[in-house]
Amino acid sequence: KNEVEQSPQNLTAQEGEFITINCSYSVGISALHWLQQHPGGGIVSLFMLSSGKKKHGRLIATINIQEKHSSLHITASHPRDSAVYICAVGSRGGSEKLVFGKGTKLTVNP
Amino acid sequence: NAGVMQNPRHLVRRRGQEARLRCSPMKGHSHVYWYRQLPEEGLKFMVYLQKENIIDESGMPKERFSAEFPKEGPSILRIQQVVRGDSAAYFCASSQAGGSSYNEQFFGPGTRLTVL
């Protein structure tokens, strides 16, 4: 079992829909990151959080430390949101390295 | 304020050649991380360096791969005698200090290595 599990693996939505991507992890963490990667492109950090909730524009990230679970929400989705969304965790007490989920490929159709 | 720079963006090598990938961290950042993304796979940690020190190389293959971050100049990931299985995207990230809980890592655009 991977230390970081994401679901769903693939997600197709219509423009305007509310999107939720889930991330579960099995290790004690110091922080959780949500990243965005466009096809053939670089990686952009969306959020880093260790508790509660963060909001940036149409993106919202939440984390439940007790349940070892985080969600990334996109409100009023748009075709330009089409990308791979990656959850990554920094392990508590370990090295500074990140451990990544396999990513969720989101396609938003017009 | 430039972000993390990586070059080259694309690199083609024949089997047996050497590949050198460079990463210049963001201004003021002294911690560098290298990650590899194999085709159809997730990102995997390779090595974590501070200036002139390798802090964690637990993700580096035992042979042919090495990394450095000299006092002056960019961090270098070096792959000797490349094989087709080395074809991947290699991403560098930097942070202001250590501690993934307190210091966000900023990613470069990646170097896409193709081994023929």
PDB file of C-alpha atoms in Angstrom:
ATOM      1  CA  LYS A   1       0.000   0.000   0.000  1.00  0.00           C
ATOM      2  CA  ASN A   2       1.337   3.410  -0.962  1.00  0.00           C
ATOM      3  CA  GLU A   3       1.915   5.910   1.804  1.00  0.00           C
ATOM      4  CA  VAL A   4      -0.190   8.454  -0.116  1.00  0.00           C
ATOM      5  CA  GLU A   5      -3.342   7.413  -1.925  1.00  0.00           C
ATOM      6  CA  GLN A   6      -5.383   9.681  -4.170  1.00  0.00           C
ATOM      7  CA  SER A   7      -8.840   9.255  -5.598  1.00  0.00           C
ATOM      8  CA  PRO A   8     -10.168   9.305  -8.150  1.00  0.00           C
ATOM      9  CA  GLN A   9      -7.331   8.494 -10.537  1.00  0.00           C
ATOM     10  CA  ASN A  10      -9.170  10.175 -13.417  1.00  0.00           C
ATOM     11  CA  LEU A  11     -11.984  12.690 -13.291  1.00  0.00           C
ATOM     12  CA  THR A  12     -14.007  14.243 -16.099  1.00  0.00           C
ATOM     13  CA  ALA A  13     -16.342  17.130 -15.399  1.00  0.00           C
ATOM     14  CA  GLN A  14     -18.424  19.692 -17.240  1.00  0.00           C
ATOM     15  CA  GLU A  15     -17.538  23.344 -16.983  1.00  0.00           C
ATOM     16  CA  GLY A  16     -19.064  24.877 -13.894  1.00  0.00           C
ATOM     17  CA  GLU A  17     -19.185  21.687 -11.838  1.00  0.00           C
ATOM     18  CA  PHE A  18     -17.859  21.427  -8.286  1.00  0.00           C
ATOM     19  CA  ILE A  19     -14.804  19.159  -8.140  1.00  0.00           C
ATOM     20  CA  THR A  20     -13.458  17.159  -5.194  1.00  0.00           C
ATOM     21  CA  ILE A  21     -10.182  15.246  -5.161  1.00  0.00           C
ATOM     22  CA  ASN A  22      -9.281  13.155  -2.142  1.00  0.00           C
ATOM     23  CA  CYS A  23      -5.979  12.229  -0.541  1.00  0.00           C
ATOM     24  CA  SER A  24      -5.354   9.737   2.271  1.00  0.00           C
ATOM     25  CA  TYR A  25      -2.004   9.084   3.882  1.00  0.00           C
ATOM     26  CA  SER A  26      -0.720   6.471   6.273  1.00  0.00           C
ATOM     27  CA  VAL A  27       2.263   8.162   7.925  1.00  0.00           C
ATOM     28  CA  GLY A  28       2.550  10.903  10.486  1.00  0.00           C
ATOM     29  CA  ILE A  29       3.085  14.095   8.578  1.00  0.00           C
ATOM     30  CA  SER A  30       4.414  17.551   9.191  1.00  0.00           C
ATOM     31  CA  ALA A  31       2.590  19.126   6.250  1.00  0.00           C
ATOM     32  CA  LEU A  32       0.543  18.209   3.200  1.00  0.00           C
ATOM     33  CA  HIS A  33       0.928  19.814  -0.210  1.00  0.00           C
ATOM     34  CA  TRP A  34      -1.366  20.058  -3.195  1.00  0.00           C
ATOM     35  CA  LEU A  35       0.427  20.500  -6.508  1.00  0.00           C
ATOM     36  CA  GLN A  36      -0.765  21.097 -10.070  1.00  0.00           C
ATOM     37  CA  GLN A  37       0.933  19.797 -13.199  1.00  0.00           C
ATOM     38  CA  HIS A  38      -0.177  20.617 -16.728  1.00  0.00           C
ATOM     39  CA  PRO A  39       0.647  18.153 -19.540  1.00  0.00           C
ATOM     40  CA  GLY A  40       4.313  18.389 -20.384  1.00  0.00           C
ATOM     41  CA  GLY A  41       4.604  21.215 -17.941  1.00  0.00           C
ATOM     42  CA  GLY A  42       6.151  22.116 -14.672  1.00  0.00           C
ATOM     43  CA  ILE A  43       4.756  21.723 -11.186  1.00  0.00           C
ATOM     44  CA  VAL A  44       3.009  24.516  -9.357  1.00  0.00           C
ATOM     45  CA  SER A  45       2.457  24.455  -5.624  1.00  0.00           C
ATOM     46  CA  LEU A  46      -1.174  25.235  -4.820  1.00  0.00           C
ATOM     47  CA  PHE A  47      -1.333  24.764  -1.058  1.00  0.00           C
ATOM     48  CA  MET A  48       0.759  23.703   1.886  1.00  0.00           C
ATOM     49  CA  LEU A  49      -1.254  22.958   5.010  1.00  0.00           C
ATOM     50  CA  SER A  50      -0.898  21.180   8.316  1.00  0.00           C
ATOM     51  CA  SER A  51      -4.336  21.821   9.764  1.00  0.00           C
ATOM     52  CA  GLY A  52      -7.748  23.233   8.942  1.00  0.00           C
ATOM     53  CA  LYS A  53      -8.576  24.813   5.634  1.00  0.00           C
ATOM     54  CA  LYS A  54      -7.066  27.156   3.073  1.00  0.00           C
ATOM     55  CA  LYS A  55      -8.715  29.014   0.196  1.00  0.00           C
ATOM     56  CA  HIS A  56      -7.231  30.638  -2.862  1.00  0.00           C
ATOM     57  CA  GLY A  57      -9.635  31.908  -5.482  1.00  0.00           C
ATOM     58  CA  ARG A  58     -11.788  28.990  -6.615  1.00  0.00           C
ATOM     59  CA  LEU A  59      -9.570  26.427  -4.882  1.00  0.00           C
ATOM     60  CA  ILE A  60     -10.130  25.158  -1.357  1.00  0.00           C
ATOM     61  CA  ALA A  61      -7.984  22.633   0.518  1.00  0.00           C
ATOM     62  CA  THR A  62      -8.918  20.957   3.763  1.00  0.00           C
ATOM     63  CA  ILE A  63      -7.125  18.525   6.005  1.00  0.00           C
ATOM     64  CA  ASN A  64      -8.267  16.277   8.845  1.00  0.00           C
ATOM     65  CA  ILE A  65      -5.203  15.220  10.812  1.00  0.00           C
ATOM     66  CA  GLN A  66      -7.051  12.669  12.943  1.00  0.00           C
ATOM     67  CA  GLU A  67      -8.467  10.908   9.900  1.00  0.00           C
ATOM     68  CA  LYS A  68      -5.276  11.407   7.842  1.00  0.00           C
ATOM     69  CA  HIS A  69      -7.267  12.768   4.969  1.00  0.00           C
ATOM     70  CA  SER A  70      -7.234  15.865   2.799  1.00  0.00           C
ATOM     71  CA  SER A  71      -9.491  17.143   0.042  1.00  0.00           C
ATOM     72  CA  LEU A  72      -8.955  19.613  -2.760  1.00  0.00           C
ATOM     73  CA  HIS A  73     -12.090  21.341  -4.035  1.00  0.00           C
ATOM     74  CA  ILE A  74     -12.493  23.399  -7.187  1.00  0.00           C
ATOM     75  CA  THR A  75     -15.605  25.526  -7.420  1.00  0.00           C
ATOM     76  CA  ALA A  76     -17.079  26.633 -10.764  1.00  0.00           C
ATOM     77  CA  SER A  77     -14.598  24.494 -12.684  1.00  0.00           C
ATOM     78  CA  HIS A  78     -13.220  25.728 -15.988  1.00  0.00           C
ATOM     79  CA  PRO A  79     -11.439  23.968 -18.875  1.00  0.00           C
ATOM     80  CA  ARG A  80      -8.210  25.714 -17.877  1.00  0.00           C
ATOM     81  CA  ASP A  81      -8.364  23.746 -14.598  1.00  0.00           C
ATOM     82  CA  SER A  82      -7.631  20.604 -16.627  1.00  0.00           C
ATOM     83  CA  ALA A  83      -4.396  19.232 -15.219  1.00  0.00           C
ATOM     84  CA  VAL A  84      -2.984  16.550 -12.941  1.00  0.00           C
ATOM     85  CA  TYR A  85      -3.410  17.337  -9.256  1.00  0.00           C
ATOM     86  CA  ILE A  86      -0.884  15.759  -6.943  1.00  0.00           C
ATOM     87  CA  CYS A  87      -1.008  15.307  -3.193  1.00  0.00           C
ATOM     88  CA  ALA A  88       2.341  15.145  -1.373  1.00  0.00           C
ATOM     89  CA  VAL A  89       3.267  14.798   2.286  1.00  0.00           C
ATOM     90  CA  GLY A  90       6.319  15.640   4.317  1.00  0.00           C
ATOM     91  CA  SER A  91       6.899  12.958   6.943  1.00  0.00           C
ATOM     92  CA  ARG A  92       7.119  14.000  10.567  1.00  0.00           C
ATOM     93  CA  GLY A  93      10.492  13.401  12.121  1.00  0.00           C
ATOM     94  CA  GLY A  94      12.030  12.309   8.892  1.00  0.00           C
ATOM     95  CA  SER A  95      13.972  13.892   6.095  1.00  0.00           C
ATOM     96  CA  GLU A  96      12.644  16.947   4.342  1.00  0.00           C
ATOM     97  CA  LYS A  97      11.685  14.919   1.296  1.00  0.00           C
ATOM     98  CA  LEU A  98       8.136  14.785  -0.028  1.00  0.00           C
ATOM     99  CA  VAL A  99       6.230  11.568  -0.683  1.00  0.00           C
ATOM    100  CA  PHE A 100       3.779  11.879  -3.554  1.00  0.00           C
ATOM    101  CA  GLY A 101       0.478  10.371  -4.538  1.00  0.00           C
ATOM    102  CA  LYS A 102       0.110   9.177  -8.111  1.00  0.00           C
ATOM    103  CA  GLY A 103      -1.997  12.147  -9.072  1.00  0.00           C
ATOM    104  CA  THR A 104      -5.544  12.753 -10.255  1.00  0.00           C
ATOM    105  CA  LYS A 105      -5.980  13.648 -13.903  1.00  0.00           C
ATOM    106  CA  LEU A 106      -8.786  16.200 -14.200  1.00  0.00           C
ATOM    107  CA  THR A 107     -10.428  17.043 -17.519  1.00  0.00           C
ATOM    108  CA  VAL A 108     -12.995  19.819 -17.572  1.00  0.00           C
ATOM    109  CA  ASN A 109     -15.032  19.943 -20.753  1.00  0.00           C
ATOM    110  CA  PRO A 110     -16.597  23.167 -22.032  1.00  0.00           C
TER     111      PRO A 110
ATOM    112  CA  ASN B   1      12.428  37.543  -8.713  1.00  0.00           C
ATOM    113  CA  ALA B   2      13.138  34.498 -10.834  1.00  0.00           C
ATOM    114  CA  GLY B   3      11.824  31.141  -9.741  1.00  0.00           C
ATOM    115  CA  VAL B   4      13.691  27.875  -9.740  1.00  0.00           C
ATOM    116  CA  MET B   5      15.593  27.487 -12.999  1.00  0.00           C
ATOM    117  CA  GLN B   6      16.469  24.208 -14.619  1.00  0.00           C
ATOM    118  CA  ASN B   7      18.450  23.565 -17.751  1.00  0.00           C
ATOM    119  CA  PRO B   8      18.357  22.146 -20.177  1.00  0.00           C
ATOM    120  CA  ARG B   9      14.586  21.766 -20.475  1.00  0.00           C
ATOM    121  CA  HIS B  10      15.011  18.854 -22.850  1.00  0.00           C
ATOM    122  CA  LEU B  11      18.026  16.588 -23.129  1.00  0.00           C
ATOM    123  CA  VAL B  12      18.579  13.728 -25.531  1.00  0.00           C
ATOM    124  CA  ARG B  13      21.374  11.253 -24.916  1.00  0.00           C
ATOM    125  CA  ARG B  14      22.424   7.960 -26.431  1.00  0.00           C
ATOM    126  CA  ARG B  15      22.921   4.923 -24.242  1.00  0.00           C
ATOM    127  CA  GLY B  16      26.267   5.073 -22.476  1.00  0.00           C
ATOM    128  CA  GLN B  17      26.606   8.860 -22.562  1.00  0.00           C
ATOM    129  CA  GLU B  18      26.556  11.145 -19.559  1.00  0.00           C
ATOM    130  CA  ALA B  19      23.710  13.473 -18.661  1.00  0.00           C
ATOM    131  CA  ARG B  20      24.170  16.623 -16.572  1.00  0.00           C
ATOM    132  CA  LEU B  21      21.106  18.389 -15.269  1.00  0.00           C
ATOM    133  CA  ARG B  22      21.392  21.806 -13.640  1.00  0.00           C
ATOM    134  CA  CYS B  23      19.212  23.502 -11.081  1.00  0.00           C
ATOM    135  CA  SER B  24      19.496  27.073  -9.850  1.00  0.00           C
ATOM    136  CA  PRO B  25      17.373  27.586  -6.713  1.00  0.00           C
ATOM    137  CA  MET B  26      15.305  30.652  -6.041  1.00  0.00           C
ATOM    138  CA  LYS B  27      17.206  33.616  -4.699  1.00  0.00           C
ATOM    139  CA  GLY B  28      17.772  33.214  -0.986  1.00  0.00           C
ATOM    140  CA  HIS B  29      17.113  29.473  -1.016  1.00  0.00           C
ATOM    141  CA  SER B  30      19.871  27.195   0.212  1.00  0.00           C
ATOM    142  CA  HIS B  31      18.079  23.832   0.104  1.00  0.00           C
ATOM    143  CA  VAL B  32      17.633  21.828  -3.072  1.00  0.00           C
ATOM    144  CA  TYR B  33      15.681  18.641  -3.748  1.00  0.00           C
ATOM    145  CA  TRP B  34      15.730  16.446  -6.833  1.00  0.00           C
ATOM    146  CA  TYR B  35      12.714  14.365  -7.841  1.00  0.00           C
ATOM    147  CA  ARG B  36      12.189  11.997 -10.746  1.00  0.00           C
ATOM    148  CA  GLN B  37       8.972  11.314 -12.620  1.00  0.00           C
ATOM    149  CA  LEU B  38       9.100   8.174 -14.722  1.00  0.00           C
ATOM    150  CA  PRO B  39       6.581   7.837 -17.585  1.00  0.00           C
ATOM    151  CA  GLU B  40       3.118   7.008 -16.259  1.00  0.00           C
ATOM    152  CA  GLU B  41       4.402   7.029 -12.670  1.00  0.00           C
ATOM    153  CA  GLY B  42       4.305   9.443  -9.783  1.00  0.00           C
ATOM    154  CA  LEU B  43       7.094  11.664  -8.556  1.00  0.00           C
ATOM    155  CA  LYS B  44       9.785  10.053  -6.443  1.00  0.00           C
ATOM    156  CA  PHE B  45      12.335  11.687  -4.182  1.00  0.00           C
ATOM    157  CA  MET B  46      15.958  11.279  -5.173  1.00  0.00           C
ATOM    158  CA  VAL B  47      18.213  13.523  -3.090  1.00  0.00           C
ATOM    159  CA  TYR B  48      18.178  16.506  -0.737  1.00  0.00           C
ATOM    160  CA  LEU B  49      21.146  18.857  -0.593  1.00  0.00           C
ATOM    161  CA  GLN B  50      22.249  21.979   1.155  1.00  0.00           C
ATOM    162  CA  LYS B  51      25.212  24.026   0.036  1.00  0.00           C
ATOM    163  CA  GLU B  52      28.222  21.674  -0.139  1.00  0.00           C
ATOM    164  CA  ASN B  53      26.355  18.924   1.738  1.00  0.00           C
ATOM    165  CA  ILE B  54      24.251  15.929   0.805  1.00  0.00           C
ATOM    166  CA  ILE B  55      21.640  15.611   3.539  1.00  0.00           C
ATOM    167  CA  ASP B  56      19.550  12.682   2.289  1.00  0.00           C
ATOM    168  CA  GLU B  57      20.310  10.574  -0.758  1.00  0.00           C
ATOM    169  CA  SER B  58      18.054   7.654   0.133  1.00  0.00           C
ATOM    170  CA  GLY B  59      16.222   7.889  -3.189  1.00  0.00           C
ATOM    171  CA  MET B  60      19.287   7.864  -5.409  1.00  0.00           C
ATOM    172  CA  PRO B  61      20.084   4.720  -7.396  1.00  0.00           C
ATOM    173  CA  LYS B  62      23.244   3.156  -6.010  1.00  0.00           C
ATOM    174  CA  GLU B  63      25.198   3.384  -9.222  1.00  0.00           C
ATOM    175  CA  ARG B  64      25.693   5.940 -11.995  1.00  0.00           C
ATOM    176  CA  PHE B  65      23.809   8.753 -10.245  1.00  0.00           C
ATOM    177  CA  SER B  66      25.420  11.552  -8.265  1.00  0.00           C
ATOM    178  CA  ALA B  67      24.442  15.022  -7.125  1.00  0.00           C
ATOM    179  CA  GLU B  68      26.219  18.070  -5.837  1.00  0.00           C
ATOM    180  CA  PHE B  69      25.388  21.586  -4.727  1.00  0.00           C
ATOM    181  CA  PRO B  70      28.625  23.582  -4.640  1.00  0.00           C
ATOM    182  CA  LYS B  71      29.214  26.753  -2.709  1.00  0.00           C
ATOM    183  CA  GLU B  72      28.976  28.703  -5.949  1.00  0.00           C
ATOM    184  CA  GLY B  73      26.830  27.789  -8.913  1.00  0.00           C
ATOM    185  CA  PRO B  74      23.879  25.539  -9.550  1.00  0.00           C
ATOM    186  CA  SER B  75      23.112  22.106  -8.197  1.00  0.00           C
ATOM    187  CA  ILE B  76      24.059  19.351 -10.630  1.00  0.00           C
ATOM    188  CA  LEU B  77      22.451  15.944 -11.034  1.00  0.00           C
ATOM    189  CA  ARG B  78      24.791  13.722 -12.980  1.00  0.00           C
ATOM    190  CA  ILE B  79      23.878  10.440 -14.602  1.00  0.00           C
ATOM    191  CA  GLN B  80      26.740   8.416 -16.027  1.00  0.00           C
ATOM    192  CA  GLN B  81      26.381   5.765 -18.725  1.00  0.00           C
ATOM    193  CA  VAL B  82      22.693   6.457 -19.235  1.00  0.00           C
ATOM    194  CA  VAL B  83      20.288   3.642 -20.073  1.00  0.00           C
ATOM    195  CA  ARG B  84      16.825   3.780 -21.598  1.00  0.00           C
ATOM    196  CA  GLY B  85      15.257   3.340 -18.165  1.00  0.00           C
ATOM    197  CA  ASP B  86      16.699   6.713 -17.127  1.00  0.00           C
ATOM    198  CA  SER B  87      14.306   8.469 -19.521  1.00  0.00           C
ATOM    199  CA  ALA B  88      12.118  10.591 -17.281  1.00  0.00           C
ATOM    200  CA  ALA B  89      11.328  14.100 -16.175  1.00  0.00           C
ATOM    201  CA  TYR B  90      13.681  15.328 -13.475  1.00  0.00           C
ATOM    202  CA  PHE B  91      12.379  18.096 -11.258  1.00  0.00           C
ATOM    203  CA  CYS B  92      14.312  20.256  -8.887  1.00  0.00           C
ATOM    204  CA  ALA B  93      12.733  22.119  -5.982  1.00  0.00           C
ATOM    205  CA  SER B  94      14.187  24.610  -3.558  1.00  0.00           C
ATOM    206  CA  SER B  95      13.255  25.952  -0.170  1.00  0.00           C
ATOM    207  CA  GLN B  96      14.456  28.743   2.041  1.00  0.00           C
ATOM    208  CA  ALA B  97      15.455  26.364   4.801  1.00  0.00           C
ATOM    209  CA  GLY B  98      14.913  22.752   5.685  1.00  0.00           C
ATOM    210  CA  GLY B  99      11.722  21.374   7.089  1.00  0.00           C
ATOM    211  CA  SER B 100       8.925  20.544   4.684  1.00  0.00           C
ATOM    212  CA  SER B 101       6.472  21.514   7.384  1.00  0.00           C
ATOM    213  CA  TYR B 102       7.594  25.079   7.610  1.00  0.00           C
ATOM    214  CA  ASN B 103       9.222  25.936   4.348  1.00  0.00           C
ATOM    215  CA  GLU B 104       7.399  25.475   1.091  1.00  0.00           C
ATOM    216  CA  GLN B 105       9.260  23.835  -1.745  1.00  0.00           C
ATOM    217  CA  PHE B 106       9.117  25.639  -5.079  1.00  0.00           C
ATOM    218  CA  PHE B 107       9.511  23.525  -8.186  1.00  0.00           C
ATOM    219  CA  GLY B 108      11.422  24.185 -11.367  1.00  0.00           C
ATOM    220  CA  PRO B 109      10.042  23.456 -14.851  1.00  0.00           C
ATOM    221  CA  GLY B 110      11.863  20.145 -15.057  1.00  0.00           C
ATOM    222  CA  THR B 111      14.341  18.567 -17.450  1.00  0.00           C
ATOM    223  CA  ARG B 112      12.952  15.930 -19.743  1.00  0.00           C
ATOM    224  CA  LEU B 113      15.642  13.364 -20.442  1.00  0.00           C
ATOM    225  CA  THR B 114      15.258  11.012 -23.381  1.00  0.00           C
ATOM    226  CA  VAL B 115      17.744   8.188 -23.809  1.00  0.00           C
ATOM    227  CA  LEU B 116      17.885   6.736 -27.295  1.00  0.00           C
TER     228      LEU B 116
END
